Amino acid sequence: MILVTGGAGFIGANFVLDWLAASQEPVINLDKLTYAGNLETLTSLQGDARHIFVQGDIGDSALVSRLLTEHQPRAVINFAAESHVDRSIHGPGDFIQTNIVGTFHLLEAARGYWGDLQGEARAAFRFLHVSTDEVYGSLGPGDAAFTETHRYEPNSPYSASKAASDHLVRAWHHTYGLPVITTNCSNNYGPYHFPEKLIPLMIVNALAGKTLPVYGDGMQVRDWLYVKDHCSAIRRVLEAGKLCETYNVGGWNEKPNIEIVHTVCALLDELRPKADGTSYKTQISYVKDRPGHDRRYAIDARKLESELGWKPVETFESGIRKTVQWYLTNPGWVANVQSGAYREWVQTQYAGQEAA
Ligand code: NAD
Ligand code: TYD
């Protein structure tokens, strides 16, 4: 049995679905169900005894300790976080609370549980912390990609809170011996991605005939990884990663934002052409830039490849096609998200923004 936190979010839910498709080992899924948690993503697991869902906060030490004692998992995989940079700019409080204070309480509960384990169970236990490349800050155009030894230089409240959580995880190993491993991954995309992040927002807005808001000049670079490749990397790290090591996860797919938006438009032009024959590109609108917007992220994933033999399966071309097709064939999932808090959020973020 493993304990997954944040398993109703984008990556966590993909991880749970992939895990149970490949293994009989049960999952306890602890998720607070914030705006980003969506149980509809997990409907295929209804009635499946291998999936135990618990609504709760990683910061609730009593709850986490009880779950650990009752279910005796061999690992905790911590996906739970506030994860959207734009939201962290509007309201950083929840990011500090969940990403820093919540991780602290989770680590303490895990330490208490692990401390009582004996023999084989104690030796095998792992606390795997899922983090981001954003902790390393922003790269210049000619800079080498982030390696695991790159200095931490977080620039947004989100990345600073994730950096703090990474430091706590490291310290809980060095001080208390807790068997931890951290992964730092680049931008993910794929099915079940909440439609306030770049790729799903562009797909959903394009289909709705709305503008496609590109921040600043659209030349910010992100390094994109298909979510199922991130999930396979985490499984591999859990299986064979060395204690207290960090592993960068990425797909060698650096792209400027505007190129991503053009690719999404071109795929929609092919798969769902507009009735008037125009391209979805005509809906692109340049808007005011994000404050403190990091210019470029790029991951050097050679350590994970050479030491653990992990490689991504999807190219950007295959992954983005699958993603666009997924959104086209799952309009119900999107509609249900949109009928919730999503609408209010979109209003706060884009209302009153003039073209840059
Ligand atoms: P997400 O926002 O889609 O999901 C986060 C999940 O955590 C939600 O289900 C939410 O309900 C839950 N949650 C939030 N606060 C909680 C709390 N206090 N207790 C319990 N559950 C809580 O995020 P995601 O994109 O799936 O990211 C998952 C993890 O991966 C995060 O830690 C994020 O920092 C990291 N990461 C994300 C990306 C990316 O591109 N999305 C890239 C690298 C790393
Ligand atoms: P996002 O999906 O929010 O991920 P992150 O900020 O963690 O990288 O944004 C990806 C990139 O797309 C980032 O450079 C900001 C940009 N962006 C836009 O240009 N327009 C948008 O509407 C959004 C949501 C993001």
Tab-separated table of C-alpha atoms and ligand atoms in Angstrom:
chain	number	residue	atom	x	y	z
A	1	MET	CA	0.000	0.000	0.000
A	2	ILE	CA	1.169	3.538	-0.761
A	3	LEU	CA	-0.145	6.888	0.512
A	4	VAL	CA	-0.539	9.508	-2.211
A	5	THR	CA	-1.325	13.108	-1.258
A	6	GLY	CA	-2.971	15.461	-3.755
A	7	GLY	CA	-4.194	12.508	-5.794
A	8	ALA	CA	-7.296	14.331	-7.066
A	9	GLY	CA	-5.200	16.999	-8.790
A	10	PHE	CA	-3.789	16.937	-12.299
A	11	ILE	CA	-0.574	14.949	-11.818
A	12	GLY	CA	-1.616	13.061	-8.684
A	13	ALA	CA	-4.776	11.712	-10.329
A	14	ASN	CA	-2.881	10.668	-13.455
A	15	PHE	CA	-0.401	8.943	-11.150
A	16	VAL	CA	-3.126	7.065	-9.229
A	17	LEU	CA	-4.862	5.975	-12.453
A	18	ASP	CA	-1.585	4.755	-13.991
A	19	TRP	CA	-0.490	3.068	-10.761
A	20	LEU	CA	-3.694	1.047	-10.418
A	21	ALA	CA	-3.686	0.191	-14.127
A	22	ALA	CA	-0.278	-1.440	-13.686
A	23	SER	CA	-0.320	-2.787	-10.138
A	24	GLN	CA	-2.555	-4.454	-7.570
A	25	GLU	CA	-0.944	-2.474	-4.737
A	26	PRO	CA	-3.639	-0.275	-3.129
A	27	VAL	CA	-3.461	3.500	-2.810
A	28	ILE	CA	-4.744	5.709	0.003
A	29	ASN	CA	-5.424	9.034	-1.619
A	30	LEU	CA	-5.430	12.003	0.786
A	31	ASP	CA	-6.645	15.206	-0.848
A	32	LYS	CA	-8.191	18.367	0.558
A	33	LEU	CA	-10.254	18.900	-2.617
A	34	THR	CA	-9.374	22.544	-3.143
A	35	TYR	CA	-10.539	24.154	-6.414
A	36	ALA	CA	-7.850	22.017	-8.126
A	37	GLY	CA	-8.991	18.679	-6.739
A	38	ASN	CA	-11.483	16.916	-8.954
A	39	LEU	CA	-12.891	13.547	-8.000
A	40	GLU	CA	-14.573	13.230	-11.386
A	41	THR	CA	-11.121	12.443	-12.777
A	42	LEU	CA	-11.162	9.283	-10.659
A	43	THR	CA	-14.674	8.050	-11.502
A	44	SER	CA	-13.256	4.952	-13.228
A	45	LEU	CA	-12.050	3.842	-9.759
A	46	GLN	CA	-15.485	3.956	-8.142
A	47	GLY	CA	-16.092	0.688	-6.322
A	48	ASP	CA	-12.446	-0.341	-6.706
A	49	ALA	CA	-11.293	-1.546	-3.284
A	50	ARG	CA	-7.677	-0.751	-4.191
A	51	HIS	CA	-8.422	3.001	-4.054
A	52	ILE	CA	-9.228	4.520	-0.657
A	53	PHE	CA	-10.053	8.203	-0.949
A	54	VAL	CA	-9.858	10.416	2.154
A	55	GLN	CA	-10.741	14.093	2.031
A	56	GLY	CA	-8.321	15.918	4.309
A	57	ASP	CA	-5.380	18.248	4.710
A	58	ILE	CA	-1.721	17.218	4.707
A	59	GLY	CA	-1.384	19.746	7.537
A	60	ASP	CA	-3.732	17.711	9.755
A	61	SER	CA	-1.094	15.695	11.621
A	62	ALA	CA	-3.624	13.703	13.645
A	63	LEU	CA	-5.420	12.561	10.490
A	64	VAL	CA	-2.200	11.738	8.630
A	65	SER	CA	-0.787	9.846	11.632
A	66	ARG	CA	-3.994	7.846	11.940
A	67	LEU	CA	-3.961	6.952	8.224
A	68	LEU	CA	-0.319	5.885	8.411
A	69	THR	CA	-0.848	3.725	11.494
A	70	GLU	CA	-4.048	2.157	10.195
A	71	HIS	CA	-2.886	1.391	6.648
A	72	GLN	CA	0.883	0.889	7.150
A	73	PRO	CA	1.956	2.208	3.709
A	74	ARG	CA	5.460	1.486	2.456
A	75	ALA	CA	5.729	4.970	0.946
A	76	VAL	CA	4.282	8.475	0.998
A	77	ILE	CA	4.248	10.323	-2.325
A	78	ASN	CA	3.581	14.001	-1.781
A	79	PHE	CA	1.854	15.720	-4.707
A	80	ALA	CA	-0.394	17.935	-2.565
A	81	ALA	CA	0.311	21.601	-3.149
A	82	GLU	CA	-1.045	24.900	-4.265
A	83	SER	CA	0.445	24.913	-7.739
A	84	HIS	CA	-0.588	27.880	-9.886
A	85	VAL	CA	1.933	30.749	-10.128
A	86	ASP	CA	-0.749	33.328	-11.047
A	87	ARG	CA	-2.830	32.393	-7.997
A	88	SER	CA	0.286	32.661	-5.810
A	89	ILE	CA	0.735	36.242	-7.009
A	90	HIS	CA	-2.881	37.162	-6.175
A	91	GLY	CA	-2.914	35.366	-2.801
A	92	PRO	CA	0.270	33.738	-1.474
A	93	GLY	CA	-1.173	32.756	1.936
A	94	ASP	CA	-2.522	29.337	0.916
A	95	PHE	CA	0.820	28.549	-0.740
A	96	ILE	CA	2.721	29.184	2.477
A	97	GLN	CA	0.151	27.207	4.443
A	98	THR	CA	-0.020	24.087	2.285
A	99	ASN	CA	3.355	23.976	0.577
A	100	ILE	CA	5.469	24.893	3.609
A	101	VAL	CA	3.471	24.367	6.813
A	102	GLY	CA	1.530	21.434	5.346
A	103	THR	CA	4.711	19.696	4.165
A	104	PHE	CA	6.223	20.242	7.619
A	105	HIS	CA	3.258	18.509	9.306
A	106	LEU	CA	3.323	15.698	6.752
A	107	LEU	CA	7.043	15.163	7.362
A	108	GLU	CA	6.488	15.086	11.110
A	109	ALA	CA	3.691	12.539	10.799
A	110	ALA	CA	5.845	10.419	8.477
A	111	ARG	CA	8.781	10.663	10.894
A	112	GLY	CA	6.636	9.489	13.797
A	113	TYR	CA	5.302	6.542	11.794
A	114	TRP	CA	8.670	5.551	10.313
A	115	GLY	CA	10.300	5.846	13.743
A	116	ASP	CA	8.014	3.075	15.023
A	117	LEU	CA	8.591	0.740	12.079
A	118	GLN	CA	10.945	-2.197	12.526
A	119	GLY	CA	13.352	-4.195	10.365
A	120	GLU	CA	12.451	-4.610	6.704
A	121	ALA	CA	9.468	-2.231	6.792
A	122	ARG	CA	11.621	0.519	8.270
A	123	ALA	CA	14.414	-0.010	5.737
A	124	ALA	CA	12.015	-0.029	2.784
A	125	PHE	CA	9.978	3.065	3.727
A	126	ARG	CA	10.242	6.097	1.404
A	127	PHE	CA	8.950	9.673	1.505
A	128	LEU	CA	8.944	10.900	-2.098
A	129	HIS	CA	8.472	14.636	-2.477
A	130	VAL	CA	7.257	15.875	-5.865
A	131	SER	CA	8.676	19.296	-6.680
A	132	THR	CA	9.290	21.624	-9.571
A	133	ASP	CA	12.074	23.075	-11.717
A	134	GLU	CA	10.762	26.547	-10.791
A	135	VAL	CA	12.799	26.402	-7.552
A	136	TYR	CA	15.926	27.010	-9.663
A	137	GLY	CA	14.716	30.386	-10.946
A	138	SER	CA	15.025	31.707	-14.482
A	139	LEU	CA	17.631	30.955	-17.174
A	140	GLY	CA	19.104	33.296	-19.787
A	141	PRO	CA	18.847	32.295	-23.468
A	142	GLY	CA	22.305	30.638	-23.642
A	143	ASP	CA	22.457	29.192	-20.121
A	144	ALA	CA	22.860	25.459	-19.585
A	145	ALA	CA	19.729	23.604	-18.433
A	146	PHE	CA	19.141	23.095	-14.676
A	147	THR	CA	21.049	20.194	-13.129
A	148	GLU	CA	20.349	18.884	-9.631
A	149	THR	CA	23.187	21.055	-8.242
A	150	HIS	CA	21.859	24.324	-9.681
A	151	ARG	CA	21.451	27.030	-7.053
A	152	TYR	CA	17.948	27.556	-5.681
A	153	GLU	CA	16.739	31.001	-6.835
A	154	PRO	CA	12.916	30.940	-6.652
A	155	ASN	CA	11.185	34.066	-7.938
A	156	SER	CA	7.436	33.634	-7.339
A	157	PRO	CA	5.544	32.954	-4.119
A	158	TYR	CA	4.746	29.514	-5.592
A	159	SER	CA	8.348	28.593	-6.375
A	160	ALA	CA	9.605	30.054	-3.082
A	161	SER	CA	7.098	27.936	-1.154
A	162	LYS	CA	8.108	24.808	-3.097
A	163	ALA	CA	11.797	25.622	-2.513
A	164	ALA	CA	11.102	25.905	1.211
A	165	SER	CA	9.345	22.532	1.192
A	166	ASP	CA	12.317	20.951	-0.631
A	167	HIS	CA	14.642	22.287	2.071
A	168	LEU	CA	12.439	20.870	4.822
A	169	VAL	CA	12.427	17.470	3.128
A	170	ARG	CA	16.215	17.520	2.836
A	171	ALA	CA	16.612	18.581	6.473
A	172	TRP	CA	14.300	15.811	7.723
A	173	HIS	CA	16.737	13.322	6.206
A	174	HIS	CA	19.936	14.965	7.405
A	175	THR	CA	18.654	15.636	10.910
A	176	TYR	CA	16.300	12.732	11.582
A	177	GLY	CA	17.313	10.162	8.973
A	178	LEU	CA	13.865	10.086	7.325
A	179	PRO	CA	14.323	8.201	4.029
A	180	VAL	CA	13.385	10.923	1.527
A	181	ILE	CA	13.832	11.468	-2.209
A	182	THR	CA	12.866	14.622	-4.138
A	183	THR	CA	12.011	15.010	-7.808
A	184	ASN	CA	12.058	18.381	-9.601
A	185	CYS	CA	10.053	18.276	-12.795
A	186	SER	CA	9.453	20.704	-15.638
A	187	ASN	CA	6.007	21.852	-16.876
A	188	ASN	CA	3.552	18.980	-17.338
A	189	TYR	CA	0.676	18.756	-19.811
A	190	GLY	CA	-1.879	16.101	-20.705
A	191	PRO	CA	-5.360	14.802	-19.761
A	192	TYR	CA	-7.238	16.206	-16.734
A	193	HIS	CA	-5.174	19.415	-16.625
A	194	PHE	CA	-7.164	22.159	-14.913
A	195	PRO	CA	-8.137	24.691	-17.598
A	196	GLU	CA	-6.489	27.720	-16.051
A	197	LYS	CA	-2.977	26.536	-17.025
A	198	LEU	CA	-1.580	27.495	-20.414
A	199	ILE	CA	-2.275	24.457	-22.621
A	200	PRO	CA	-5.783	23.476	-21.451
A	201	LEU	CA	-6.813	27.136	-21.227
A	202	MET	CA	-5.848	27.658	-24.874
A	203	ILE	CA	-7.746	24.556	-26.017
A	204	VAL	CA	-10.871	25.390	-24.029
A	205	ASN	CA	-10.910	29.089	-24.944
A	206	ALA	CA	-10.249	28.370	-28.612
A	207	LEU	CA	-13.212	25.988	-28.804
A	208	ALA	CA	-15.434	28.478	-26.975
A	209	GLY	CA	-14.541	31.248	-29.462
A	210	LYS	CA	-12.802	33.246	-26.710
A	211	THR	CA	-9.473	35.089	-26.871
A	212	LEU	CA	-6.225	33.202	-26.303
A	213	PRO	CA	-4.391	35.410	-23.764
A	214	VAL	CA	-0.612	35.331	-24.296
A	215	TYR	CA	1.375	37.097	-21.562
A	216	GLY	CA	3.899	39.761	-22.643
A	217	ASP	CA	5.722	38.910	-25.877
A	218	GLY	CA	4.972	35.170	-25.636
A	219	MET	CA	8.676	34.335	-25.849
A	220	GLN	CA	8.997	32.844	-22.364
A	221	VAL	CA	10.349	29.323	-22.644
A	222	ARG	CA	9.056	26.292	-20.740
A	223	ASP	CA	10.281	22.682	-20.966
A	224	TRP	CA	7.222	20.477	-21.491
A	225	LEU	CA	6.741	16.893	-20.317
A	226	TYR	CA	3.701	14.693	-20.960
A	227	VAL	CA	2.148	13.927	-17.565
A	228	LYS	CA	2.304	10.136	-17.982
A	229	ASP	CA	6.061	10.377	-18.502
A	230	HIS	CA	6.307	12.296	-15.223
A	231	CYS	CA	4.303	9.515	-13.548
A	232	SER	CA	6.618	6.821	-14.930
A	233	ALA	CA	9.632	8.806	-13.675
A	234	ILE	CA	8.150	8.923	-10.168
A	235	ARG	CA	7.461	5.183	-10.222
A	236	ARG	CA	11.069	4.558	-11.276
A	237	VAL	CA	12.479	6.876	-8.590
A	238	LEU	CA	10.325	5.186	-5.957
A	239	GLU	CA	11.611	1.814	-7.130
A	240	ALA	CA	15.314	2.569	-7.449
A	241	GLY	CA	16.113	6.165	-6.395
A	242	LYS	CA	18.893	6.683	-3.854
A	243	LEU	CA	18.053	8.099	-0.436
A	244	CYS	CA	18.191	11.865	-0.038
A	245	GLU	CA	19.041	12.294	-3.722
A	246	THR	CA	17.179	14.713	-5.950
A	247	TYR	CA	16.295	13.854	-9.544
A	248	ASN	CA	15.418	16.349	-12.256
A	249	VAL	CA	12.646	15.163	-14.570
A	250	GLY	CA	12.172	16.643	-18.031
A	251	GLY	CA	11.482	15.799	-21.623
A	252	TRP	CA	14.007	17.934	-23.530
A	253	ASN	CA	11.138	19.940	-25.031
A	254	GLU	CA	11.916	23.620	-24.637
A	255	LYS	CA	9.348	25.788	-26.425
A	256	PRO	CA	8.393	29.460	-26.318
A	257	ASN	CA	4.789	29.969	-25.203
A	258	ILE	CA	3.697	31.452	-28.510
A	259	GLU	CA	4.888	28.305	-30.305
A	260	ILE	CA	2.791	26.190	-27.941
A	261	VAL	CA	-0.261	28.317	-28.678
A	262	HIS	CA	0.358	28.091	-32.433
A	263	THR	CA	0.712	24.299	-32.197
A	264	VAL	CA	-2.563	23.985	-30.257
A	265	CYS	CA	-4.310	26.188	-32.855
A	266	ALA	CA	-2.899	24.176	-35.762
A	267	LEU	CA	-4.074	20.884	-34.215
A	268	LEU	CA	-7.547	22.304	-33.585
A	269	ASP	CA	-7.646	23.662	-37.168
A	270	GLU	CA	-6.993	20.100	-38.323
A	271	LEU	CA	-9.159	18.157	-35.863
A	272	ARG	CA	-12.058	20.595	-35.287
A	273	PRO	CA	-11.936	23.189	-38.115
A	274	LYS	CA	-13.974	26.337	-37.570
A	275	ALA	CA	-17.134	26.663	-39.602
A	276	ASP	CA	-16.036	30.015	-41.084
A	277	GLY	CA	-12.742	28.513	-42.312
A	278	THR	CA	-10.527	30.869	-40.271
A	279	SER	CA	-7.715	29.636	-38.038
A	280	TYR	CA	-7.996	29.574	-34.236
A	281	LYS	CA	-4.812	31.707	-34.347
A	282	THR	CA	-6.997	34.739	-35.085
A	283	GLN	CA	-8.192	34.492	-31.447
A	284	ILE	CA	-4.678	35.115	-30.016
A	285	SER	CA	-4.429	38.283	-27.947
A	286	TYR	CA	-1.255	39.579	-26.267
A	287	VAL	CA	-2.039	40.716	-22.710
A	288	LYS	CA	-0.155	42.343	-19.860
A	289	ASP	CA	2.764	40.240	-18.647
A	290	ARG	CA	2.798	38.299	-15.364
A	291	PRO	CA	4.736	40.230	-12.649
A	292	GLY	CA	8.215	38.737	-12.156
A	293	HIS	CA	7.603	36.330	-15.039
A	294	ASP	CA	10.456	33.796	-15.307
A	295	ARG	CA	11.897	33.933	-18.814
A	296	ARG	CA	13.139	30.402	-19.319
A	297	TYR	CA	13.120	26.993	-17.637
A	298	ALA	CA	15.040	23.992	-18.979
A	299	ILE	CA	15.727	20.661	-17.293
A	300	ASP	CA	18.824	18.539	-17.656
A	301	ALA	CA	17.423	15.057	-16.971
A	302	ARG	CA	20.646	13.130	-17.613
A	303	LYS	CA	21.050	11.943	-14.010
A	304	LEU	CA	17.672	10.204	-14.023
A	305	GLU	CA	18.376	8.732	-17.447
A	306	SER	CA	21.910	7.473	-16.724
A	307	GLU	CA	21.455	6.329	-13.107
A	308	LEU	CA	17.923	4.932	-13.227
A	309	GLY	CA	17.450	4.280	-16.942
A	310	TRP	CA	14.301	6.438	-17.240
A	311	LYS	CA	13.324	8.020	-20.550
A	312	PRO	CA	10.146	9.776	-21.626
A	313	VAL	CA	7.976	7.856	-24.089
A	314	GLU	CA	6.215	10.800	-25.740
A	315	THR	CA	7.735	13.421	-28.011
A	316	PHE	CA	6.158	16.842	-27.747
A	317	GLU	CA	4.416	16.234	-31.071
A	318	SER	CA	2.813	12.954	-29.976
A	319	GLY	CA	1.948	14.229	-26.487
A	320	ILE	CA	0.321	17.468	-27.553
A	321	ARG	CA	-1.758	15.665	-30.190
A	322	LYS	CA	-3.008	13.195	-27.556
A	323	THR	CA	-3.766	16.081	-25.222
A	324	VAL	CA	-5.803	18.059	-27.754
A	325	GLN	CA	-7.661	14.870	-28.733
A	326	TRP	CA	-8.391	14.161	-25.051
A	327	TYR	CA	-9.998	17.585	-24.553
A	328	LEU	CA	-12.023	17.147	-27.741
A	329	THR	CA	-13.387	13.802	-26.579
A	330	ASN	CA	-14.042	14.849	-22.959
A	331	PRO	CA	-16.130	18.027	-23.137
A	332	GLY	CA	-18.193	16.865	-20.139
A	333	TRP	CA	-15.167	16.916	-17.819
A	334	VAL	CA	-14.328	20.449	-18.937
A	335	ALA	CA	-17.937	21.644	-18.628
A	336	ASN	CA	-18.169	20.393	-15.067
A	337	VAL	CA	-14.970	22.161	-14.128
A	338	GLN	CA	-16.202	25.332	-15.750
A	339	SER	CA	-19.468	25.350	-13.870
A	340	GLY	CA	-17.514	25.602	-10.586
A	341	ALA	CA	-15.036	28.064	-9.141
A	342	TYR	CA	-13.129	28.125	-12.401
A	343	ARG	CA	-15.371	30.849	-13.859
A	344	GLU	CA	-14.847	33.238	-10.975
A	345	TRP	CA	-11.113	32.660	-11.195
A	346	VAL	CA	-10.931	33.462	-14.882
A	347	GLN	CA	-12.787	36.716	-14.259
A	348	THR	CA	-10.361	37.819	-11.525
A	349	GLN	CA	-7.338	37.016	-13.627
A	350	TYR	CA	-8.259	38.523	-16.967
A	351	ALA	CA	-10.821	41.263	-16.282
A	352	GLY	CA	-9.539	44.704	-17.197
A	353	GLN	CA	-6.308	43.502	-18.810
A	354	GLU	CA	-5.384	45.627	-21.803
A	355	ALA	CA	-3.333	44.365	-24.701
A	356	ALA	CA	0.418	44.705	-23.990
B	1	NAD	P1	-2.849	20.564	-8.871
B	1	NAD	O1	-2.995	21.959	-8.369
B	1	NAD	O2	-3.558	20.159	-10.116
B	1	NAD	O3	-3.295	19.534	-7.729
B	1	NAD	C1	-2.964	19.712	-6.389
B	1	NAD	C2	-3.842	18.775	-5.560
B	1	NAD	O4	-3.458	18.938	-4.178
B	1	NAD	C3	-5.335	19.104	-5.656
B	1	NAD	O5	-6.074	17.912	-5.818
B	1	NAD	C4	-5.652	19.745	-4.297
B	1	NAD	O6	-6.983	19.532	-3.878
B	1	NAD	C5	-4.649	19.061	-3.401
B	1	NAD	N1	-4.309	19.861	-2.211
B	1	NAD	C6	-4.025	21.187	-2.156
B	1	NAD	N2	-3.778	21.558	-0.885
B	1	NAD	C7	-3.881	20.423	-0.129
B	1	NAD	C8	-3.716	20.154	1.252
B	1	NAD	N3	-3.388	21.125	2.119
B	1	NAD	N4	-3.879	18.889	1.686
B	1	NAD	C9	-4.229	17.903	0.821
B	1	NAD	N5	-4.408	18.103	-0.487
B	1	NAD	C10	-4.231	19.347	-0.969
B	1	NAD	O7	-1.272	20.355	-9.008
B	1	NAD	P2	-0.478	19.410	-10.032
B	1	NAD	O8	-0.236	20.155	-11.278
B	1	NAD	O9	-1.128	18.086	-10.074
B	1	NAD	O10	0.907	19.305	-9.259
B	1	NAD	C11	1.141	18.257	-8.316
B	1	NAD	C12	2.519	18.450	-7.703
B	1	NAD	O11	3.512	18.453	-8.711
B	1	NAD	C13	2.669	19.786	-6.967
B	1	NAD	O12	3.415	19.566	-5.800
B	1	NAD	C14	3.433	20.669	-7.936
B	1	NAD	O13	4.219	21.620	-7.248
B	1	NAD	C15	4.297	19.642	-8.646
B	1	NAD	N6	4.671	19.975	-10.039
B	1	NAD	C16	3.715	20.355	-10.938
B	1	NAD	C17	4.095	20.626	-12.255
B	1	NAD	C18	3.077	21.012	-13.303
B	1	NAD	O14	3.473	21.357	-14.426
B	1	NAD	N7	1.780	20.952	-13.028
B	1	NAD	C19	5.431	20.506	-12.636
B	1	NAD	C20	6.370	20.102	-11.672
B	1	NAD	C21	5.976	19.829	-10.382
B	2	TYD	P1	1.383	28.052	-16.538
B	2	TYD	O1	0.627	26.988	-17.255
B	2	TYD	O2	0.666	28.923	-15.573
B	2	TYD	O3	2.643	27.331	-15.843
B	2	TYD	P2	3.952	27.990	-15.110
B	2	TYD	O4	3.706	29.394	-14.805
B	2	TYD	O5	4.071	27.137	-13.886
B	2	TYD	O6	5.099	27.794	-16.066
B	2	TYD	O7	2.045	28.980	-17.617
B	2	TYD	C1	2.938	28.475	-18.601
B	2	TYD	C2	3.481	29.658	-19.354
B	2	TYD	O8	2.412	30.234	-20.117
B	2	TYD	C3	4.010	30.771	-18.453
B	2	TYD	O9	5.160	31.356	-19.088
B	2	TYD	C4	2.869	31.773	-18.417
B	2	TYD	C5	2.225	31.615	-19.786
B	2	TYD	N1	0.756	31.874	-19.839
B	2	TYD	C6	0.238	32.733	-20.802
B	2	TYD	O10	0.973	33.319	-21.634
B	2	TYD	N2	-1.121	32.940	-20.827
B	2	TYD	C7	-1.960	32.344	-19.936
B	2	TYD	O11	-3.194	32.593	-19.986
B	2	TYD	C8	-1.411	31.442	-18.964
B	2	TYD	C9	-2.288	30.733	-17.961
B	2	TYD	C10	-0.041	31.227	-18.957
